[in-house]
Coordinates of C-alpha atoms (C1' of nucleotides) in Angstrom, one line a residue:
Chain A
X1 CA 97.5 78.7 99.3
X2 CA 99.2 75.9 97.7
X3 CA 96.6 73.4 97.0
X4 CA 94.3 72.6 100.2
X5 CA 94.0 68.9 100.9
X6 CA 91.0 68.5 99.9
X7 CA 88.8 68.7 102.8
X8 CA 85.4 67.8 101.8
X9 CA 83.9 70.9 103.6
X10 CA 79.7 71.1 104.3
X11 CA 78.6 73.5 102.2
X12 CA 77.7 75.1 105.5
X13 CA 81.3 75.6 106.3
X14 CA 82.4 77.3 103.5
X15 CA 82.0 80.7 104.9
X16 CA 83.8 79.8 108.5
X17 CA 86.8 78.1 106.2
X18 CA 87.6 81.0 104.3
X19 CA 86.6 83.7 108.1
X20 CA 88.8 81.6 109.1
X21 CA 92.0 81.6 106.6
X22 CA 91.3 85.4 106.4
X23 CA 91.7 86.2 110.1
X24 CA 94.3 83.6 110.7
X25 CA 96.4 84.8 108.3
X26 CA 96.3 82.1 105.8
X27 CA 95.3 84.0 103.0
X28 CA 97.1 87.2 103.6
X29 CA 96.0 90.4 102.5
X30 CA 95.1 91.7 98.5
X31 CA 95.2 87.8 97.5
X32 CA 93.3 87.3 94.8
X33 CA 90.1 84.8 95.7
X34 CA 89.4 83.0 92.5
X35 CA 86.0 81.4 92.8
X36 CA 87.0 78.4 90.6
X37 CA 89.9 77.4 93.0
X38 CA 88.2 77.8 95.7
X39 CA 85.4 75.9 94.7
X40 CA 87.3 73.1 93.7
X41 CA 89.4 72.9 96.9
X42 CA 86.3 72.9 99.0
X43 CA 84.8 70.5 97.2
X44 CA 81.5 72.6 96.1
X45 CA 80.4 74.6 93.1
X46 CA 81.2 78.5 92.5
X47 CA 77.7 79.3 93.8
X48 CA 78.3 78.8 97.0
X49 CA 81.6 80.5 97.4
X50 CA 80.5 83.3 95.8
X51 CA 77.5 83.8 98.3
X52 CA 80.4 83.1 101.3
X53 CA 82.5 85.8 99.7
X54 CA 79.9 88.5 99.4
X55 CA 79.3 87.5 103.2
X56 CA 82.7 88.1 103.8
X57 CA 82.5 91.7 101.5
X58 CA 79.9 92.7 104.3
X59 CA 82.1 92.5 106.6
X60 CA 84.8 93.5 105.4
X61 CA 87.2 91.6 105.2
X62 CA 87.4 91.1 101.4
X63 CA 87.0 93.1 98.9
X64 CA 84.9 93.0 95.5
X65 CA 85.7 94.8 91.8
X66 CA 82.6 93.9 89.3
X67 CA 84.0 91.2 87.1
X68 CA 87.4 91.8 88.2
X69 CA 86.9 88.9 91.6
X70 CA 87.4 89.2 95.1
X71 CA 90.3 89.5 97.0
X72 CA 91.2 89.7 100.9
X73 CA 90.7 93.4 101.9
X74 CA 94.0 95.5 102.5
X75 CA 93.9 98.1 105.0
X76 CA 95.4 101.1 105.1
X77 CA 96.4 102.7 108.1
X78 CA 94.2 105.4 108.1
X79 CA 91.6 103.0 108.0
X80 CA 93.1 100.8 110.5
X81 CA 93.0 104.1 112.9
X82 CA 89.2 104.7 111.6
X83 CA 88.2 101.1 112.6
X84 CA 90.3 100.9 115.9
X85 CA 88.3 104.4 116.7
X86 CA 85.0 103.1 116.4
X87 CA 86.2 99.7 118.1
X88 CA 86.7 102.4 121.1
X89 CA 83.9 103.9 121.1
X90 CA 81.8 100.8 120.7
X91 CA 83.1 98.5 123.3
X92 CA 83.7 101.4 125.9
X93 CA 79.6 101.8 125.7
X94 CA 79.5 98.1 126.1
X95 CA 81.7 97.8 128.9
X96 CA 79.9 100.9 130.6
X97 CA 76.5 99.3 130.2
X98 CA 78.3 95.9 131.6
X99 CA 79.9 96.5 134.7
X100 CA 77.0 97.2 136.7
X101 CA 75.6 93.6 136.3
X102 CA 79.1 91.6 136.4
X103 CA 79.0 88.9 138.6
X104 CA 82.2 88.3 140.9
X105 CA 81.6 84.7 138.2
X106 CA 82.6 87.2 135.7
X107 CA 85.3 88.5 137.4
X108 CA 86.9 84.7 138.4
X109 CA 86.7 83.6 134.7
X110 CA 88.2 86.7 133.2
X111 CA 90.6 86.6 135.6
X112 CA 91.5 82.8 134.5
X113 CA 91.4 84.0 130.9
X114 CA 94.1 86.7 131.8
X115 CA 96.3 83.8 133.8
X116 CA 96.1 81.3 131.0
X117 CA 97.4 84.0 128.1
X118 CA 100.2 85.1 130.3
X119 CA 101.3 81.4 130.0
X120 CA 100.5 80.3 126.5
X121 CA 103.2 80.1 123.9
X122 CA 100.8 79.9 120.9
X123 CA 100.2 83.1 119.3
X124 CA 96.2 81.9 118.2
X125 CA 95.6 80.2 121.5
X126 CA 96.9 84.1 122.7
X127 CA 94.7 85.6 120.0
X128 CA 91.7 83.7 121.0
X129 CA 91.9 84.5 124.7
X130 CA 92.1 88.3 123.8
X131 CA 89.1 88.0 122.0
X132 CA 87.5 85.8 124.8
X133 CA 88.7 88.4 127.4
X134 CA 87.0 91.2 125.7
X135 CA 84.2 89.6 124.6
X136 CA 83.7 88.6 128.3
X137 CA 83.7 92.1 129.4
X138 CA 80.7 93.2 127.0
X139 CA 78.3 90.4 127.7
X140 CA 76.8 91.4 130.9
X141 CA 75.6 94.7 129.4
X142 CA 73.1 92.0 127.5
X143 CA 73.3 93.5 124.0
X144 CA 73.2 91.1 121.5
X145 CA 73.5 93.3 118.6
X146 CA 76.0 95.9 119.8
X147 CA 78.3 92.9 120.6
X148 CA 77.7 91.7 117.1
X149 CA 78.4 94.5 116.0
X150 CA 81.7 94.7 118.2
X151 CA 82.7 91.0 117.0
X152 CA 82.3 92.4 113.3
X153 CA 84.3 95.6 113.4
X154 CA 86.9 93.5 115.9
X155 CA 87.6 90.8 113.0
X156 CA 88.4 93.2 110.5
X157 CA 91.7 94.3 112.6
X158 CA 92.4 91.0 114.2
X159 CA 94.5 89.5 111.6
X160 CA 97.1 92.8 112.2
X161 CA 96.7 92.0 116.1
X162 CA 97.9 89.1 115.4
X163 CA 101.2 90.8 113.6
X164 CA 101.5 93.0 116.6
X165 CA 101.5 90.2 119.1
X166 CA 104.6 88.5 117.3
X167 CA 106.6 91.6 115.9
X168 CA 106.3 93.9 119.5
X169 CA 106.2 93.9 123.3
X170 CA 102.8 94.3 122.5
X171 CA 101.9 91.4 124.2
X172 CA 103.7 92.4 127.6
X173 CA 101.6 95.8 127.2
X174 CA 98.3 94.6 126.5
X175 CA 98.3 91.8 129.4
X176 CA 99.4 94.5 132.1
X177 CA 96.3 96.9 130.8
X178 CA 93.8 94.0 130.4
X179 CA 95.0 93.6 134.4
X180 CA 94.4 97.1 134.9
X181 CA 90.9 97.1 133.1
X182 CA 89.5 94.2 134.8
X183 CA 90.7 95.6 138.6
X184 CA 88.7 98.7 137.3
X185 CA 85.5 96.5 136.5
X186 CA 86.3 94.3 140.3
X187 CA 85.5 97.5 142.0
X188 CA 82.7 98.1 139.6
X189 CA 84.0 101.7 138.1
X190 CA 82.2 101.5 134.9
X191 CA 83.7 105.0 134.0
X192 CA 87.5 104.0 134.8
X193 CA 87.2 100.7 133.1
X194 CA 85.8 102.8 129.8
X195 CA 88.3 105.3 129.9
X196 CA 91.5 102.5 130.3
X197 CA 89.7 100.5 128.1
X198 CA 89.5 103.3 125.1
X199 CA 93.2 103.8 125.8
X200 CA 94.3 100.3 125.3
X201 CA 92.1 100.4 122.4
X202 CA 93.6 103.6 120.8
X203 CA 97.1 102.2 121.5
X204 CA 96.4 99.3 119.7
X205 CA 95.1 101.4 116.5
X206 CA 98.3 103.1 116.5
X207 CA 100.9 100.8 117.0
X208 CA 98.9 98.9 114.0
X209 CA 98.8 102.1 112.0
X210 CA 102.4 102.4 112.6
X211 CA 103.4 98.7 111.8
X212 CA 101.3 99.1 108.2
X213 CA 103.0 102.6 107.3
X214 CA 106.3 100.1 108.0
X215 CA 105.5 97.8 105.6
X216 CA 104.0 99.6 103.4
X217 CA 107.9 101.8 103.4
X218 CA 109.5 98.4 102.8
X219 CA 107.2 97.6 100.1
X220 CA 108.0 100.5 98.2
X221 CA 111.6 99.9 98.5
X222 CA 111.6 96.3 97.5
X223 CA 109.7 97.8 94.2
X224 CA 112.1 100.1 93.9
X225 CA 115.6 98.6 94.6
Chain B
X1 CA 53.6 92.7 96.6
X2 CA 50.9 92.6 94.1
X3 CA 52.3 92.0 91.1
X4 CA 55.0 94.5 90.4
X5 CA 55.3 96.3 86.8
X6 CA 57.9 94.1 84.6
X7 CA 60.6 96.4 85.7
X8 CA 62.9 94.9 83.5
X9 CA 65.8 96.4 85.8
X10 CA 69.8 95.3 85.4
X11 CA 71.1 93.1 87.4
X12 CA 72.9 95.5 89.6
X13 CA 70.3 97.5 90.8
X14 CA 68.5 94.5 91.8
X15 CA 69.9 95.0 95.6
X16 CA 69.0 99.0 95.9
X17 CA 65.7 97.7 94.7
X18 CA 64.8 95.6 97.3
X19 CA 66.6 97.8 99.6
X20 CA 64.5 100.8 98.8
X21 CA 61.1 98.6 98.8
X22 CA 61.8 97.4 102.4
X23 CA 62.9 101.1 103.4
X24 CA 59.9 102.7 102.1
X25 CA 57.9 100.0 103.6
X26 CA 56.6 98.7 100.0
X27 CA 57.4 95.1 101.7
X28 CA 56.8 95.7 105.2
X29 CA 58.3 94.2 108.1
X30 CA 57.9 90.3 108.3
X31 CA 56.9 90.3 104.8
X32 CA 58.5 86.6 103.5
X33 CA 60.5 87.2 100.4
X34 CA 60.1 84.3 97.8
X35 CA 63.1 84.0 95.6
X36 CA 61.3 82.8 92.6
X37 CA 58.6 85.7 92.9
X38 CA 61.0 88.0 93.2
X39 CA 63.3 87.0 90.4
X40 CA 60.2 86.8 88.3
X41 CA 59.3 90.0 89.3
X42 CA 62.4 91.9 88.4
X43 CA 63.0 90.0 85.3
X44 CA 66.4 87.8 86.1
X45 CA 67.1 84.4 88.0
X46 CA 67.2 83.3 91.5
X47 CA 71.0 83.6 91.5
X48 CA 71.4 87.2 91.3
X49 CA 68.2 87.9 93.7
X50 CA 69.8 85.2 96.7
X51 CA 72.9 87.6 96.3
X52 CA 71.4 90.2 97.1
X53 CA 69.4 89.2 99.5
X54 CA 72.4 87.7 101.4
X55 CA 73.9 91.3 101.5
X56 CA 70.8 92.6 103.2
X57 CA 70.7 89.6 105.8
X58 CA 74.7 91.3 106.0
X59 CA 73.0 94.9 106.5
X60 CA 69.9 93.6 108.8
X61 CA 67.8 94.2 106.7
X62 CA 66.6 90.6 105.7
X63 CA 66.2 87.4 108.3
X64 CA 67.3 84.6 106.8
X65 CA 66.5 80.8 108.0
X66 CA 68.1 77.8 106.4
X67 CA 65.9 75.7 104.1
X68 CA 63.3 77.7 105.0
X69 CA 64.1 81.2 103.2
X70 CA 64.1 84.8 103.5
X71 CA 62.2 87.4 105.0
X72 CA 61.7 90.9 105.7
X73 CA 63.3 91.8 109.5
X74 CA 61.1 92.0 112.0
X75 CA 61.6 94.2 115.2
X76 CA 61.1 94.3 118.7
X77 CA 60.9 97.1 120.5
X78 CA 64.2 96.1 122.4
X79 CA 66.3 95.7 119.5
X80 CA 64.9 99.0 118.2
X81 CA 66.2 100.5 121.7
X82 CA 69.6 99.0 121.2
X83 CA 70.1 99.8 117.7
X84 CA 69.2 103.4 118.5
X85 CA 71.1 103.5 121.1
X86 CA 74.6 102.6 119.1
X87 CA 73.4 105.0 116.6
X88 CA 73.7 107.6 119.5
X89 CA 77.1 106.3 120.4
X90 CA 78.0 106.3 116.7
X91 CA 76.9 109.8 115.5
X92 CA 77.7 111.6 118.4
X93 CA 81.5 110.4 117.9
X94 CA 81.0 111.4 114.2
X95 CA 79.7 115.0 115.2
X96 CA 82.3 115.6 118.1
X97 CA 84.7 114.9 114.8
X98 CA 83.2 116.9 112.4
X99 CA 82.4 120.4 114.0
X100 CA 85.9 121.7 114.1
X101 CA 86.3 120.9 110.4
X102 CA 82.7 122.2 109.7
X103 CA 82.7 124.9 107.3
X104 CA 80.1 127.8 106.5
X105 CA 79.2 126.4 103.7
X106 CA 78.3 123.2 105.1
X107 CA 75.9 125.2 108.1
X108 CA 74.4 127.3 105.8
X109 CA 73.3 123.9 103.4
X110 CA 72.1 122.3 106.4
X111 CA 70.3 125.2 107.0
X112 CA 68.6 124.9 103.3
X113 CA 67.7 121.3 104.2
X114 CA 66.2 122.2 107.5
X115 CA 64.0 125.0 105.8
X116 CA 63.0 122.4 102.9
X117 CA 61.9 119.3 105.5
X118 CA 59.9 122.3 107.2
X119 CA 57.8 123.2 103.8
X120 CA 57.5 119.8 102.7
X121 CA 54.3 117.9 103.0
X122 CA 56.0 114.4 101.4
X123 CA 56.7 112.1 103.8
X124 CA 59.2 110.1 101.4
X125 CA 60.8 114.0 100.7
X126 CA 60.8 114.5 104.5
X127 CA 62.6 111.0 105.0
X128 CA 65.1 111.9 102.8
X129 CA 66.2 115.7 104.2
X130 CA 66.5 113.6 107.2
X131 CA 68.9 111.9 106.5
X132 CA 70.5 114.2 104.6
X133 CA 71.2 116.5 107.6
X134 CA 72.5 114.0 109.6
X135 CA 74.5 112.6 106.5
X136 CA 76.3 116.3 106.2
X137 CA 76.9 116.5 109.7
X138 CA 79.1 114.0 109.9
X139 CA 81.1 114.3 106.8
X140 CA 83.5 117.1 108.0
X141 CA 84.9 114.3 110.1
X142 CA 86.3 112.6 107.0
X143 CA 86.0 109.3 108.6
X144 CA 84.2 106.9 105.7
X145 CA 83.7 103.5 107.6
X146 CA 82.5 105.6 110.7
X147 CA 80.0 107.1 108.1
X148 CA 79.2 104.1 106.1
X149 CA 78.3 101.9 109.2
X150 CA 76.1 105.0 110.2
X151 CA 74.5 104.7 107.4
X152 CA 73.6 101.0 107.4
X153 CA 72.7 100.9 111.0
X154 CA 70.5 103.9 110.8
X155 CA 68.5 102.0 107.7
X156 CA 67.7 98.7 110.2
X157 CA 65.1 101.6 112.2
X158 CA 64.8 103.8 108.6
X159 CA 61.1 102.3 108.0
X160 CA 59.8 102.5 112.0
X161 CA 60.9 106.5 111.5
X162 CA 58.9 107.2 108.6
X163 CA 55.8 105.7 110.7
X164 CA 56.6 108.2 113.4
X165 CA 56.5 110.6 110.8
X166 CA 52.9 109.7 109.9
X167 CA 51.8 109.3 112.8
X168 CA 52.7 111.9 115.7
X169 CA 54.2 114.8 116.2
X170 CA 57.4 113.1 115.9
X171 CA 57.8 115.6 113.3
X172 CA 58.0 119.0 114.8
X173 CA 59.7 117.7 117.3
X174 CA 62.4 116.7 115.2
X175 CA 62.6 119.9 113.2
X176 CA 63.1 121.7 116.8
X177 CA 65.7 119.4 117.8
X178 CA 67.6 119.7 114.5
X179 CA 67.8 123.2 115.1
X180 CA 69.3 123.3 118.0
X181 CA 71.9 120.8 117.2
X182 CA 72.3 123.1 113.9
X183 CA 72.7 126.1 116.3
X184 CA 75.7 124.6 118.0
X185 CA 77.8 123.4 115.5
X186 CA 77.1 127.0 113.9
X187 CA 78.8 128.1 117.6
X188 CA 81.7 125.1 116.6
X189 CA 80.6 123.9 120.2
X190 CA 81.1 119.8 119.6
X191 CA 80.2 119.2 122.8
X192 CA 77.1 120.7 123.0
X193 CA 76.3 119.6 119.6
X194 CA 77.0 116.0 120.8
X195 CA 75.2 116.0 124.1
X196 CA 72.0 117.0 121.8
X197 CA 72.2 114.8 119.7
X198 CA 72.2 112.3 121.7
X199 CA 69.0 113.4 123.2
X200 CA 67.7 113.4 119.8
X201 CA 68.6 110.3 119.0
X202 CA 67.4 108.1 122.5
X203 CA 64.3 109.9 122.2
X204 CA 63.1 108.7 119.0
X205 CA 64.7 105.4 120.1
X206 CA 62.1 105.9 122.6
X207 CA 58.9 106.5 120.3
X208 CA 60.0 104.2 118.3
X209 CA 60.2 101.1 120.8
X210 CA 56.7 102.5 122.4
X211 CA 55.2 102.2 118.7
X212 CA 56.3 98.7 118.1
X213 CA 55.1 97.6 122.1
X214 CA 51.8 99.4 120.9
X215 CA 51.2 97.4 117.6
X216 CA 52.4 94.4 119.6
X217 CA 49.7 94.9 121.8
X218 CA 47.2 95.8 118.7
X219 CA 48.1 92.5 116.9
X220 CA 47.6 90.1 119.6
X221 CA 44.1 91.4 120.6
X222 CA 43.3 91.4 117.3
X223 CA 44.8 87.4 117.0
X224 CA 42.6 87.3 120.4
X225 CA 39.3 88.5 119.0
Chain C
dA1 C1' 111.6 98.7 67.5
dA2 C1' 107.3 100.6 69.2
dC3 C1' 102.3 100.6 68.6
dC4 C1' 97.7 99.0 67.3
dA5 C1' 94.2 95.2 65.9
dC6 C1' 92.7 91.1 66.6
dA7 C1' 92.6 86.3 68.5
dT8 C1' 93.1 83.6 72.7
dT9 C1' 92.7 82.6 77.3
dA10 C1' 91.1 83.1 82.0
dT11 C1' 87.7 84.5 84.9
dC12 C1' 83.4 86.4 86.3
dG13 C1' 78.4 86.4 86.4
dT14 C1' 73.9 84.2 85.6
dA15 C1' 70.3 81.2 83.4
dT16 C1' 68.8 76.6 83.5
dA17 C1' 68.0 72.3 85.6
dC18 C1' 68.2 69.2 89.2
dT19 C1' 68.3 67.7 94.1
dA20 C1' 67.2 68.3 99.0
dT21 C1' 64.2 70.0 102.3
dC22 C1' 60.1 71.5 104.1
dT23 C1' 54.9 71.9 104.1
dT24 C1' 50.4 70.3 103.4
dC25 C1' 47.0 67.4 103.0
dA26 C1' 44.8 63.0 102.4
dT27 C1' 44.8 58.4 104.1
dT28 C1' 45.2 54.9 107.5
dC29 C1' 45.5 52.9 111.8
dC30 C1' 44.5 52.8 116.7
Chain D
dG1 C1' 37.8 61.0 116.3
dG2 C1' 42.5 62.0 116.7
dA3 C1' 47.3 60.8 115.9
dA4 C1' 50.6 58.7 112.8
dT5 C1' 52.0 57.9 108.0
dG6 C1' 53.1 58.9 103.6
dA7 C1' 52.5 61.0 99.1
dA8 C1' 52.3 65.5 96.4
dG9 C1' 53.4 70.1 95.9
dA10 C1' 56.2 74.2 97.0
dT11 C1' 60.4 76.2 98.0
dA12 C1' 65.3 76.4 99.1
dG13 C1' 69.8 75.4 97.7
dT14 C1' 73.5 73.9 94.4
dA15 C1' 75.8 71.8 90.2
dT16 C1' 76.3 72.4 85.5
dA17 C1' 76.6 75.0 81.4
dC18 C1' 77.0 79.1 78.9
dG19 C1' 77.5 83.9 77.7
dA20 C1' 80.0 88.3 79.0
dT21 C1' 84.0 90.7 80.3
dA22 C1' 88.6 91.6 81.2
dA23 C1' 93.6 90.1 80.7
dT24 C1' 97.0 88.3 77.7
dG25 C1' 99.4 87.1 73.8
dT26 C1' 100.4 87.4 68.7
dG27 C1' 100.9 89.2 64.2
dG28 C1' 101.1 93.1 61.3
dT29 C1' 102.0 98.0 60.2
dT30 C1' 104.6 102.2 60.4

DNA sequence: AACCACATTATCGTATACTATCTTCATTCC
DNA sequence: GGAATGAAGATAGTATACGATAATGTGGTT
């Protein structure tokens, strides 16, 4: 982490700071989350880390051990397939209880979205239009807690989306189906624009179950050589 | 509250004991939760008691409002039809899974539990068998997130299905509809299996959100008289 | 040299105490 | 008489301090 400049973060912040290191990578995953150092480099007492951290348990993106601390959760990929599975299921039922209100406005913005990615160079400006794109797609079906609940199960994968869009032709991929998906939802073909979307969804959980069965090869090989 | 027994109880079960007061209704919905009370009540500080209730603000559970504290969740009848409706989207997934790997064993168990929940005359017992055969059959699917989110989002309508319990015929109904959903994973027929469940499922979505419009209407002509 | 016992250190977890915020109610002013 | 003001009490939220637990290191024994 190597000593934070010590950004005198609102205690309010405290759980978006760390949300926010976790998904953008900062603190990568199984690092150790000692409530002292963060404390001290976010300028509050333990009590209030600790209550951000067992925030962050529930959803899942760290882990706890009684009296052994915290630590950002590693996934394995057979839960990275698990997650990416009920990701599918989940957003396909929002998307199919969305396209029948979408507005052409819809349509137009998501469109934009879709222009703008295809010319950014920054992999979080790219990341956060992916998110904005799907997100987009779910809010007409006026859900608020089945898109919560999207949003949750979403950030537990999205720092490994973020792997993918750097270490593949992911990216190319993913922009030619979110093209496809959103011609689907123009023509307002709720079942088309579930079934592409639960394909790009379950292509995504395996590429990411592929890249962590890499790693976790070369991993065992740097132990061992 | 009124004035629980010094339950002098660890620290660690001091989350499953809220949780199992607001599932069994013990603090009902609405019901503002005072952290000194309850710290007092259950024999350690406010520190441990906060954590806890955090997690159950994670698990919706528990509303929380800065500065102004915690409470009880109440629901509308619209949430209740959303939440029931991911529920639907969530098990039948979970069942479509689990049916080819379902063994003998497992039909002939749920069979046991279906035959208890039919002699029992405790509501809590009945509760329980519940959701014990739904628990069972989804855990041929081998898919523990899928089943641990089951589980947390079927506690946020746990409390407004024991009321049904009471207080219809919610009951038989169920036991019929378990049945037949029993009958076809006996056949290994997933699809079938799912497509009932679903029914199953929207359809106490449905009772439930017309009891909470009904005591809507009951409380505000009783504010009224 | 390998293994166990014990001391030492680091870290977690929580009780206590204090501050900040909200609520309530009495008082004052218009 | 009603609205504005402010003091007092209640509750939330957090810093500090301390005890508990796990990890680590050290000395002694076989």
């Amino acid at each position: 982490m190597s000593k934070t400049p010590p950004k005198r973060s609102r205690p309010t912040d405290v759980l978006a700071d760390l949300r926010d290191a976790i998904l953008d990578g900062s603190l990568g995953p199984g690092k150790p989350l000692r409530q002292d150092k963060l404390a001290a480099s976010l300028g509050v007492s333990k009590i209030p880390v600790r209550e951000a951290l067992l925030r962050l348990v529930a959803e899942g993106l760290v882990s706890v051990e009684a009296n052994r601390g915290f630590a950002v959760t590693r996934l394995e990929s057979e839960e990275a397939d698990e997650i990416l599975d009920i990701r599918a299921v989940l957003e396909c039922r929002a998307v199919l209880l969305a396209v029948p209100h979408m507005s052409d406005a819809t349509i137009a913005e998501a469109t934009q979205i879709l222009d703008e990615a295809e010319l950014t160079t920054s992999i979080d400006r790219w990341g956060e239009l992916n998110w904005a794109f799907h997100a987009l797609l779910y809010e007409p079906a006026n859900r608020p807690k089945l898109n919560q609940l999207i949003r949750q199960i979403s950030n537990q994968t999205e720092r490994y989306i973020r792997v993918l869009i750097t270490n593949s032709d992911y990216r190319s991929t993913a922009e030619r189906e979110h093209r496809t998906i959103l011609a689907a939802c123009a023509l307002r073909n709720e079942e088309a624009a579930s079934a592409l979307l639960a394909q790009h969804i379950r292509q995504t959980g395996d590429l990411i179950a592929r890249f962590l069965d890499e790693q976790a090869v070369r991993n065992s090989q740097q132990s061992e050589g």
